[in-house]
mmCIF file of C-alpha atoms in Angstrom:
data_model
loop_
_atom_site.group_PDB
_atom_site.id
_atom_site.type_symbol
_atom_site.label_atom_id
_atom_site.label_comp_id
_atom_site.label_asym_id
_atom_site.label_seq_id
_atom_site.Cartn_x
_atom_site.Cartn_y
_atom_site.Cartn_z
ATOM 1 C CA MET A 1 -32.174 -19.364 40.658
ATOM 2 C CA SER A 2 -34.828 -16.713 40.350
ATOM 3 C CA CYS A 3 -34.840 -13.862 42.829
ATOM 4 C CA PRO A 4 -38.390 -12.550 42.980
ATOM 5 C CA THR A 5 -37.406 -9.722 45.321
ATOM 6 C CA HIS A 6 -34.870 -8.289 42.735
ATOM 7 C CA ARG A 7 -36.330 -6.004 40.120
ATOM 8 C CA ARG A 8 -34.261 -6.331 36.869
ATOM 9 C CA PRO A 9 -32.255 -3.144 36.417
ATOM 10 C CA GLU A 10 -32.111 -1.639 32.924
ATOM 11 C CA TYR A 11 -28.857 -3.385 31.548
ATOM 12 C CA ARG A 12 -28.771 -1.399 28.396
ATOM 13 C CA LYS A 13 -29.000 1.916 30.163
ATOM 14 C CA ILE A 14 -26.299 1.045 32.593
ATOM 15 C CA ASN A 15 -23.923 -0.081 29.763
ATOM 16 C CA LYS A 16 -24.415 3.463 28.317
ATOM 17 C CA ASP A 17 -23.817 4.929 31.784
ATOM 18 C CA LEU A 18 -20.472 3.158 31.754
ATOM 19 C CA PHE A 19 -19.250 5.348 28.909
ATOM 20 C CA VAL A 20 -20.826 8.470 30.268
ATOM 21 C CA LEU A 21 -19.330 7.960 33.723
ATOM 22 C CA THR A 22 -15.889 7.099 32.275
ATOM 23 C CA TYR A 23 -15.870 10.190 30.257
ATOM 24 C CA GLY A 24 -16.803 12.232 33.304
ATOM 25 C CA ALA A 25 -13.934 10.762 35.362
ATOM 26 C CA LEU A 26 -11.595 11.394 32.439
ATOM 27 C CA VAL A 27 -12.604 15.124 32.187
ATOM 28 C CA ALA A 28 -12.341 15.440 35.961
ATOM 29 C CA GLN A 29 -8.841 13.985 35.939
ATOM 30 C CA LEU A 30 -7.776 16.296 33.009
ATOM 31 C CA CYS A 31 -9.037 19.363 34.969
ATOM 32 C CA LYS A 32 -6.810 18.321 37.726
ATOM 33 C CA ASP A 33 -3.860 17.790 35.461
ATOM 34 C CA TYR A 34 -4.222 20.923 33.237
ATOM 35 C CA GLU A 35 -4.881 24.466 34.620
ATOM 36 C CA LYS A 36 -5.872 25.982 31.361
ATOM 37 C CA ASP A 37 -9.212 25.142 29.757
ATOM 38 C CA GLU A 38 -7.660 25.308 26.299
ATOM 39 C CA ASP A 39 -5.201 22.565 27.249
ATOM 40 C CA VAL A 40 -8.142 20.321 28.384
ATOM 41 C CA ASN A 41 -10.126 20.989 25.278
ATOM 42 C CA LYS A 42 -7.087 20.367 23.133
ATOM 43 C CA TYR A 43 -6.447 17.109 24.868
ATOM 44 C CA LEU A 44 -10.066 15.964 24.576
ATOM 45 C CA ASP A 45 -9.995 16.842 20.845
ATOM 46 C CA LYS A 46 -6.864 14.911 20.300
ATOM 47 C CA MET A 47 -8.258 11.859 22.194
ATOM 48 C CA GLY A 48 -11.466 12.136 20.199
ATOM 49 C CA TYR A 49 -9.429 12.222 16.979
ATOM 50 C CA GLY A 50 -7.708 8.937 17.952
ATOM 51 C CA ILE A 51 -11.070 7.393 18.717
ATOM 52 C CA GLY A 52 -12.710 8.680 15.595
ATOM 53 C CA THR A 53 -10.143 7.258 13.186
ATOM 54 C CA ARG A 54 -10.914 3.763 14.610
ATOM 55 C CA LEU A 55 -14.572 4.254 15.305
ATOM 56 C CA VAL A 56 -15.288 5.007 11.673
ATOM 57 C CA GLU A 57 -14.189 1.512 10.758
ATOM 58 C CA ASP A 58 -16.574 0.004 13.253
ATOM 59 C CA PHE A 59 -19.369 2.261 11.989
ATOM 60 C CA LEU A 60 -18.818 1.322 8.306
ATOM 61 C CA ALA A 61 -18.797 -2.323 9.214
ATOM 62 C CA ARG A 62 -22.046 -2.139 11.108
ATOM 63 C CA SER A 63 -24.124 0.351 9.121
ATOM 64 C CA CYS A 64 -23.624 -0.610 5.454
ATOM 65 C CA VAL A 65 -24.133 3.070 4.382
ATOM 66 C CA GLY A 66 -23.172 3.729 0.764
ATOM 67 C CA ARG A 67 -20.820 6.264 -0.696
ATOM 68 C CA CYS A 68 -21.828 9.839 0.085
ATOM 69 C CA HIS A 69 -21.949 12.425 -2.824
ATOM 70 C CA SER A 70 -22.285 15.628 -0.892
ATOM 71 C CA TYR A 71 -21.319 17.209 2.405
ATOM 72 C CA SER A 72 -24.952 17.530 3.388
ATOM 73 C CA GLU A 73 -25.284 13.742 2.953
ATOM 74 C CA ILE A 74 -22.318 13.132 5.080
ATOM 75 C CA THR A 75 -23.666 15.347 7.816
ATOM 76 C CA ASP A 76 -27.056 13.667 7.739
ATOM 77 C CA ILE A 77 -25.405 10.266 8.012
ATOM 78 C CA ILE A 78 -23.424 11.472 11.044
ATOM 79 C CA ALA A 79 -26.514 12.859 12.652
ATOM 80 C CA GLN A 80 -29.116 10.161 11.830
ATOM 81 C CA VAL A 81 -27.104 6.973 11.721
ATOM 82 C CA ALA A 82 -23.840 7.401 13.717
ATOM 83 C CA PHE A 83 -25.047 9.440 16.519
ATOM 84 C CA LYS A 84 -28.164 7.222 16.934
ATOM 85 C CA MET A 85 -25.972 4.058 16.816
ATOM 86 C CA TYR A 86 -23.453 5.179 19.305
ATOM 87 C CA LEU A 87 -25.178 7.581 21.615
ATOM 88 C CA GLY A 88 -28.839 6.922 20.937
ATOM 89 C CA ILE A 89 -29.694 10.408 19.992
ATOM 90 C CA THR A 90 -30.347 12.076 16.610
ATOM 91 C CA PRO A 91 -29.050 15.722 16.502
ATOM 92 C CA SER A 92 -30.735 18.146 14.081
ATOM 93 C CA VAL A 93 -28.751 19.470 11.095
ATOM 94 C CA THR A 94 -28.836 22.877 9.857
ATOM 95 C CA CYS A 95 -26.844 24.328 7.022
ATOM 96 C CA ASN A 96 -25.109 27.550 7.674
ATOM 97 C CA ASN A 97 -24.246 28.942 4.274
ATOM 98 C CA SER A 98 -25.285 28.863 0.700
ATOM 99 C CA SER A 99 -22.214 27.044 -0.644
ATOM 100 C CA ARG A 100 -23.428 24.129 1.542
ATOM 101 C CA ASN A 101 -19.994 23.411 3.145
ATOM 102 C CA GLU A 102 -20.856 24.486 6.675
ATOM 103 C CA PHE A 103 -23.238 22.587 8.873
ATOM 104 C CA SER A 104 -24.294 22.652 12.531
ATOM 105 C CA LEU A 105 -25.337 19.611 14.418
ATOM 106 C CA ILE A 106 -27.588 20.643 17.265
ATOM 107 C CA LEU A 107 -27.862 18.258 20.125
ATOM 108 C CA ASP A 108 -31.045 19.051 22.305
ATOM 109 C CA LYS A 109 -30.473 16.173 24.644
ATOM 110 C CA ASN A 110 -26.817 15.352 25.295
ATOM 111 C CA PRO A 111 -26.215 11.955 26.919
ATOM 112 C CA LEU A 112 -22.502 12.924 27.798
ATOM 113 C CA VAL A 113 -23.756 15.430 30.416
ATOM 114 C CA GLU A 114 -26.436 13.347 32.035
ATOM 115 C CA PHE A 115 -24.661 13.324 35.419
ATOM 116 C CA VAL A 116 -23.175 16.865 35.145
ATOM 117 C CA GLU A 117 -24.704 19.361 37.309
ATOM 118 C CA GLU A 118 -22.530 22.408 36.240
ATOM 119 C CA LEU A 119 -19.043 23.179 35.172
ATOM 120 C CA PRO A 120 -16.625 23.701 38.067
ATOM 121 C CA ALA A 121 -15.847 27.177 38.978
ATOM 122 C CA GLY A 122 -13.291 28.866 36.882
ATOM 123 C CA ARG A 123 -13.826 26.512 34.007
ATOM 124 C CA SER A 124 -16.211 28.547 32.000
ATOM 125 C CA SER A 125 -14.463 27.947 28.656
ATOM 126 C CA LEU A 126 -14.238 24.201 29.059
ATOM 127 C CA CYS A 127 -15.829 22.409 26.195
ATOM 128 C CA TYR A 128 -17.010 19.439 28.029
ATOM 129 C CA CYS A 129 -18.059 17.531 24.931
ATOM 130 C CA ASN A 130 -14.971 18.382 22.852
ATOM 131 C CA LEU A 131 -14.380 14.591 22.560
ATOM 132 C CA LEU A 132 -17.232 14.482 20.068
ATOM 133 C CA CYS A 133 -15.577 17.129 17.862
ATOM 134 C CA GLY A 134 -12.459 15.128 17.795
ATOM 135 C CA ILE A 135 -14.292 11.994 17.000
ATOM 136 C CA ILE A 136 -16.155 13.450 14.058
ATOM 137 C CA ARG A 137 -12.933 15.096 12.794
ATOM 138 C CA GLY A 138 -10.937 11.862 13.000
ATOM 139 C CA ALA A 139 -13.758 9.892 11.288
ATOM 140 C CA LEU A 140 -14.010 12.266 8.403
ATOM 141 C CA GLU A 141 -10.375 12.473 7.865
ATOM 142 C CA MET A 142 -10.255 8.691 7.601
ATOM 143 C CA THR A 143 -12.906 8.776 4.976
ATOM 144 C CA HIS A 144 -10.856 11.419 3.055
ATOM 145 C CA THR A 145 -13.358 14.130 3.454
ATOM 146 C CA THR A 146 -11.124 17.015 4.178
ATOM 147 C CA GLU A 147 -12.336 19.299 6.973
ATOM 148 C CA LEU A 148 -11.097 22.643 7.404
ATOM 149 C CA THR A 149 -12.186 23.586 10.903
ATOM 150 C CA HIS A 150 -14.382 22.119 13.504
ATOM 151 C CA ASN A 151 -15.513 23.804 16.619
ATOM 152 C CA GLN A 152 -18.061 23.448 19.331
ATOM 153 C CA THR A 153 -20.157 25.994 21.061
ATOM 154 C CA ILE A 154 -22.186 25.368 24.051
ATOM 155 C CA SER A 155 -24.954 27.932 24.517
ATOM 156 C CA GLY A 156 -26.928 28.113 27.813
ATOM 157 C CA GLY A 157 -24.619 28.848 30.866
ATOM 158 C CA HIS A 158 -24.828 25.790 33.146
ATOM 159 C CA SER A 159 -24.416 22.284 32.054
ATOM 160 C CA LYS A 160 -27.823 21.059 33.234
ATOM 161 C CA GLY A 161 -29.351 20.325 29.879
ATOM 162 C CA PRO A 162 -26.825 22.400 27.807
ATOM 163 C CA PHE A 163 -27.637 23.051 24.222
ATOM 164 C CA VAL A 164 -24.720 21.835 22.263
ATOM 165 C CA GLN A 165 -23.911 22.984 18.864
ATOM 166 C CA GLU A 166 -21.224 21.641 16.717
ATOM 167 C CA GLN A 167 -20.230 23.280 13.584
ATOM 168 C CA ALA A 168 -18.429 21.504 10.838
ATOM 169 C CA TYR A 169 -16.842 23.514 8.081
ATOM 170 C CA PHE A 170 -15.984 21.237 5.034
ATOM 171 C CA TYR A 171 -13.400 22.104 2.603
ATOM 172 C CA MET B 1 -23.759 -3.676 21.183
ATOM 173 C CA ALA B 2 -22.379 -0.492 19.478
ATOM 174 C CA ASP B 3 -21.908 1.316 22.781
ATOM 175 C CA GLU B 4 -19.249 -1.222 23.807
ATOM 176 C CA ALA B 5 -16.983 0.002 20.924
ATOM 177 C CA LEU B 6 -17.091 3.515 22.221
ATOM 178 C CA PHE B 7 -16.201 2.462 25.692
ATOM 179 C CA LEU B 8 -13.331 0.203 24.449
ATOM 180 C CA LEU B 9 -11.838 2.787 22.291
ATOM 181 C CA LEU B 10 -12.161 5.441 24.991
ATOM 182 C CA HIS B 11 -10.487 3.168 27.553
ATOM 183 C CA ASN B 12 -7.553 2.518 25.034
ATOM 184 C CA GLU B 13 -7.043 6.162 24.313
ATOM 185 C CA MET B 14 -7.069 6.856 28.157
ATOM 186 C CA VAL B 15 -4.313 4.411 28.757
ATOM 187 C CA SER B 16 -2.238 5.729 25.864
ATOM 188 C CA GLY B 17 -2.889 9.203 26.893
ATOM 189 C CA VAL B 18 -1.912 8.772 30.480
ATOM 190 C CA TYR B 19 1.337 7.028 29.446
ATOM 191 C CA LYS B 20 2.193 9.410 26.752
ATOM 192 C CA SER B 21 2.325 12.356 28.956
ATOM 193 C CA ALA B 22 4.326 10.562 31.596
ATOM 194 C CA GLU B 23 8.140 9.963 31.557
ATOM 195 C CA GLN B 24 9.766 6.537 31.704
ATOM 196 C CA GLY B 25 10.557 4.771 34.953
ATOM 197 C CA GLU B 26 9.091 2.631 37.707
ATOM 198 C CA VAL B 27 7.703 5.617 39.624
ATOM 199 C CA GLU B 28 6.052 7.072 36.590
ATOM 200 C CA ASN B 29 4.604 3.802 35.796
ATOM 201 C CA GLY B 30 3.155 3.390 39.239
ATOM 202 C CA ARG B 31 1.624 6.915 38.992
ATOM 203 C CA CYS B 32 -0.076 6.131 35.730
ATOM 204 C CA ILE B 33 -1.476 3.039 37.021
ATOM 205 C CA THR B 34 -2.724 4.851 40.164
ATOM 206 C CA LYS B 35 -4.414 7.517 37.835
ATOM 207 C CA LEU B 36 -6.189 4.843 35.888
ATOM 208 C CA GLU B 37 -7.321 2.973 38.944
ATOM 209 C CA ASN B 38 -8.584 6.198 40.453
ATOM 210 C CA MET B 39 -10.657 6.900 37.505
ATOM 211 C CA GLY B 40 -12.016 3.408 37.640
ATOM 212 C CA PHE B 41 -12.832 3.803 41.208
ATOM 213 C CA ARG B 42 -15.037 6.893 40.502
ATOM 214 C CA VAL B 43 -16.842 5.072 37.721
ATOM 215 C CA GLY B 44 -17.296 1.855 39.717
ATOM 216 C CA GLN B 45 -18.870 3.884 42.578
ATOM 217 C CA GLY B 46 -21.316 5.656 40.227
ATOM 218 C CA LEU B 47 -22.196 2.525 38.312
ATOM 219 C CA ILE B 48 -22.882 0.352 41.289
ATOM 220 C CA GLU B 49 -25.216 3.091 42.652
ATOM 221 C CA ARG B 50 -27.269 3.112 39.419
ATOM 222 C CA PHE B 51 -27.235 -0.632 39.313
ATOM 223 C CA THR B 52 -28.371 -1.455 42.811
ATOM 224 C CA LYS B 53 -30.946 1.225 43.095
ATOM 225 C CA ASP B 54 -33.880 -1.162 42.992
ATOM 226 C CA THR B 55 -32.286 -4.441 43.984
ATOM 227 C CA ALA B 56 -32.839 -6.159 47.268
ATOM 228 C CA ARG B 57 -30.353 -6.003 50.105
ATOM 229 C CA PHE B 58 -27.349 -8.292 49.932
ATOM 230 C CA LYS B 59 -27.313 -11.022 52.595
ATOM 231 C CA ASP B 60 -23.567 -11.234 53.018
ATOM 232 C CA GLU B 61 -20.263 -10.537 51.486
ATOM 233 C CA LEU B 62 -20.347 -13.683 49.277
ATOM 234 C CA ASP B 63 -23.657 -12.457 47.885
ATOM 235 C CA ILE B 64 -22.106 -9.183 46.977
ATOM 236 C CA MET B 65 -19.121 -11.027 45.199
ATOM 237 C CA LYS B 66 -21.548 -13.187 43.371
ATOM 238 C CA PHE B 67 -23.427 -10.136 42.174
ATOM 239 C CA ILE B 68 -20.230 -8.511 40.876
ATOM 240 C CA CYS B 69 -19.303 -11.726 39.184
ATOM 241 C CA LYS B 70 -22.668 -12.233 37.484
ATOM 242 C CA ASP B 71 -24.882 -9.136 37.022
ATOM 243 C CA PHE B 72 -22.192 -6.542 37.241
ATOM 244 C CA TRP B 73 -19.646 -8.284 34.994
ATOM 245 C CA THR B 74 -22.317 -9.176 32.401
ATOM 246 C CA THR B 75 -23.649 -5.658 32.138
ATOM 247 C CA VAL B 76 -20.109 -4.186 31.896
ATOM 248 C CA PHE B 77 -18.299 -6.796 29.969
ATOM 249 C CA LYS B 78 -21.038 -8.874 28.380
ATOM 250 C CA LYS B 79 -20.111 -12.090 30.128
ATOM 251 C CA GLN B 80 -19.927 -13.453 33.611
ATOM 252 C CA ILE B 81 -16.865 -14.179 35.542
ATOM 253 C CA ASP B 82 -15.736 -17.688 34.873
ATOM 254 C CA ASN B 83 -14.472 -18.685 38.214
ATOM 255 C CA LEU B 84 -14.791 -17.254 41.609
ATOM 256 C CA ARG B 85 -12.684 -18.540 44.459
ATOM 257 C CA THR B 86 -12.381 -17.522 48.082
ATOM 258 C CA ASN B 87 -10.703 -18.386 51.297
ATOM 259 C CA HIS B 88 -13.864 -17.267 53.175
ATOM 260 C CA GLN B 89 -11.675 -14.846 55.073
ATOM 261 C CA GLY B 90 -11.839 -11.793 52.844
ATOM 262 C CA ILE B 91 -9.822 -12.866 49.782
ATOM 263 C CA TYR B 92 -11.584 -13.394 46.501
ATOM 264 C CA VAL B 93 -10.197 -14.299 43.190
ATOM 265 C CA LEU B 94 -12.163 -13.491 40.111
ATOM 266 C CA GLN B 95 -11.168 -15.203 36.951
ATOM 267 C CA ASP B 96 -12.096 -14.144 33.506
ATOM 268 C CA ASN B 97 -10.916 -16.433 30.783
ATOM 269 C CA LYS B 98 -11.732 -14.033 27.909
ATOM 270 C CA PHE B 99 -11.431 -10.502 29.372
ATOM 271 C CA ARG B 100 -12.985 -8.062 27.105
ATOM 272 C CA LEU B 101 -10.394 -5.361 27.382
ATOM 273 C CA LEU B 102 -7.573 -7.764 26.451
ATOM 274 C CA THR B 103 -9.191 -9.978 23.535
ATOM 275 C CA GLN B 104 -8.118 -7.478 20.908
ATOM 276 C CA MET B 105 -4.625 -7.253 22.261
ATOM 277 C CA SER B 106 -3.127 -10.707 21.871
ATOM 278 C CA ALA B 107 -3.801 -14.434 22.375
ATOM 279 C CA GLY B 108 -1.027 -15.633 24.487
ATOM 280 C CA LYS B 109 2.170 -14.054 25.839
ATOM 281 C CA GLN B 110 2.661 -11.345 23.257
ATOM 282 C CA TYR B 111 2.460 -7.798 24.806
ATOM 283 C CA LEU B 112 2.184 -9.321 28.310
ATOM 284 C CA GLU B 113 4.373 -6.569 29.823
ATOM 285 C CA HIS B 114 1.538 -4.028 28.740
ATOM 286 C CA ALA B 115 -1.381 -5.949 30.121
ATOM 287 C CA SER B 116 -1.338 -4.417 33.552
ATOM 288 C CA LYS B 117 -2.001 -0.915 31.947
ATOM 289 C CA TYR B 118 -5.162 -2.198 30.562
ATOM 290 C CA LEU B 119 -6.303 -3.749 33.845
ATOM 291 C CA ALA B 120 -5.730 -0.925 36.165
ATOM 292 C CA PHE B 121 -9.029 0.826 35.268
ATOM 293 C CA THR B 122 -11.027 -2.387 35.892
ATOM 294 C CA CYS B 123 -9.354 -2.959 39.187
ATOM 295 C CA GLY B 124 -10.547 0.542 40.294
ATOM 296 C CA LEU B 125 -13.989 -0.257 38.850
ATOM 297 C CA ILE B 126 -14.202 -3.390 41.198
ATOM 298 C CA ARG B 127 -12.818 -1.402 44.183
ATOM 299 C CA GLY B 128 -15.361 1.399 43.553
ATOM 300 C CA GLY B 129 -18.281 -1.020 43.195
ATOM 301 C CA LEU B 130 -17.269 -2.798 46.437
ATOM 302 C CA SER B 131 -16.678 0.489 48.245
ATOM 303 C CA ASN B 132 -20.135 1.615 47.680
ATOM 304 C CA LEU B 133 -21.483 -1.610 48.806
ATOM 305 C CA GLY B 134 -19.681 -1.348 52.230
ATOM 306 C CA ILE B 135 -16.529 -3.373 51.350
ATOM 307 C CA LYS B 136 -13.319 -1.580 51.564
ATOM 308 C CA SER B 137 -10.804 -3.403 49.467
ATOM 309 C CA ILE B 138 -7.528 -3.678 47.647
ATOM 310 C CA VAL B 139 -7.827 -4.957 44.091
ATOM 311 C CA THR B 140 -5.018 -6.232 41.997
ATOM 312 C CA ALA B 141 -4.886 -8.075 38.706
ATOM 313 C CA GLU B 142 -2.618 -10.748 37.295
ATOM 314 C CA VAL B 143 -2.174 -12.048 33.743
ATOM 315 C CA SER B 144 -0.226 -15.063 32.710
ATOM 316 C CA SER B 145 -1.666 -15.668 29.210
ATOM 317 C CA MET B 146 -4.029 -13.301 27.467
ATOM 318 C CA PRO B 147 -6.901 -12.817 27.207
ATOM 319 C CA ALA B 148 -7.401 -14.599 30.542
ATOM 320 C CA CYS B 149 -6.769 -12.628 33.693
ATOM 321 C CA LYS B 150 -7.311 -12.837 37.363
ATOM 322 C CA PHE B 151 -8.605 -10.054 39.665
ATOM 323 C CA GLN B 152 -7.791 -10.565 43.325
ATOM 324 C CA GLY B 153 -9.801 -8.523 45.780
ATOM 325 C CA GLN B 154 -8.751 -8.465 49.463
ATOM 326 C CA ARG B 155 -11.115 -6.957 51.967
ATOM 327 C CA VAL B 156 -9.763 -4.444 54.391
ATOM 328 C CA GLY B 157 -11.408 -4.295 57.664
ATOM 329 C CA ASN B 158 -14.894 -5.667 58.170
ATOM 330 C CA TRP B 159 -17.913 -5.527 55.898
ATOM 331 C CA ILE B 160 -20.464 -2.913 57.098
ATOM 332 C CA SER B 161 -23.765 -4.673 56.385
ATOM 333 C CA PRO B 162 -26.915 -2.457 56.428
ATOM 334 C CA ALA B 163 -28.170 -4.717 59.202
ATOM 335 C CA ASN B 164 -25.323 -3.533 61.505
ATOM 336 C CA ILE B 165 -26.280 0.179 60.935
ATOM 337 C CA HIS B 166 -28.924 1.371 63.439
#
């Protein structure tokens, strides 16, 4: 039965909102459960790791990417294929050192913070998007790319349109 | 759609995370279910707001439930509710024969005792959605054989329809 008075909502967008809103509810709950920011960050990273180890299988099945031969190739694939597939954005990649084993993924537009106004008071060292770090870490470990360290810095005080920078150091 | 994989994995991690950090026992189990349900509630409220921004007003309670069963369920779980029953006095039973969050778990009775953990979030989702549409409710879920499950919504109080607000 058609309902001419209803305007069709954007289903795809709302489906993405489901993930973003769920993530927000999760972080809010974690902030209630843990007083220290480091604990929340650690928990998010661990969770992301669990997701990443499984997500990589889904990614490889869907994307048919070939074997990568260098760390910069890996980072490009993460930025241009994986991020695009799952979050609909393409972060830019910069290489931080001459031995080409340290890269930064820069997210200008971060869908995870779409509904976030600013971080709650007293939570200034909360890495809101730390789940992403864990996911990348987990995914890379599953593909036997050893990663030495992985951290995330968010520059630009408030969360309204934060500029997220993830740095991956490959070993 | 690729996004679905992300949400499914996040949901599974949330459930295992909540239970990992809790101890054994009835009370703890109840607390974990409540935590997950509350998270679902927040999400349901937000989602339904985004969803119904441009839709026309709902005529009555049944109209709202049909919306939940068709549009809402399709957007969130890629399919409609298979069966909606009501006693026309505030109790609704939504039956999904192939619930998305259970299909990967088992087909039958295996792991049945764990099913409720994976339904808590969705119960909250429904309760949150209904709450923002003016229906205060209690939502519970029941599984007898995966991946089919039933969500029972019981209205608490009266529906506050927009027409009744002056």
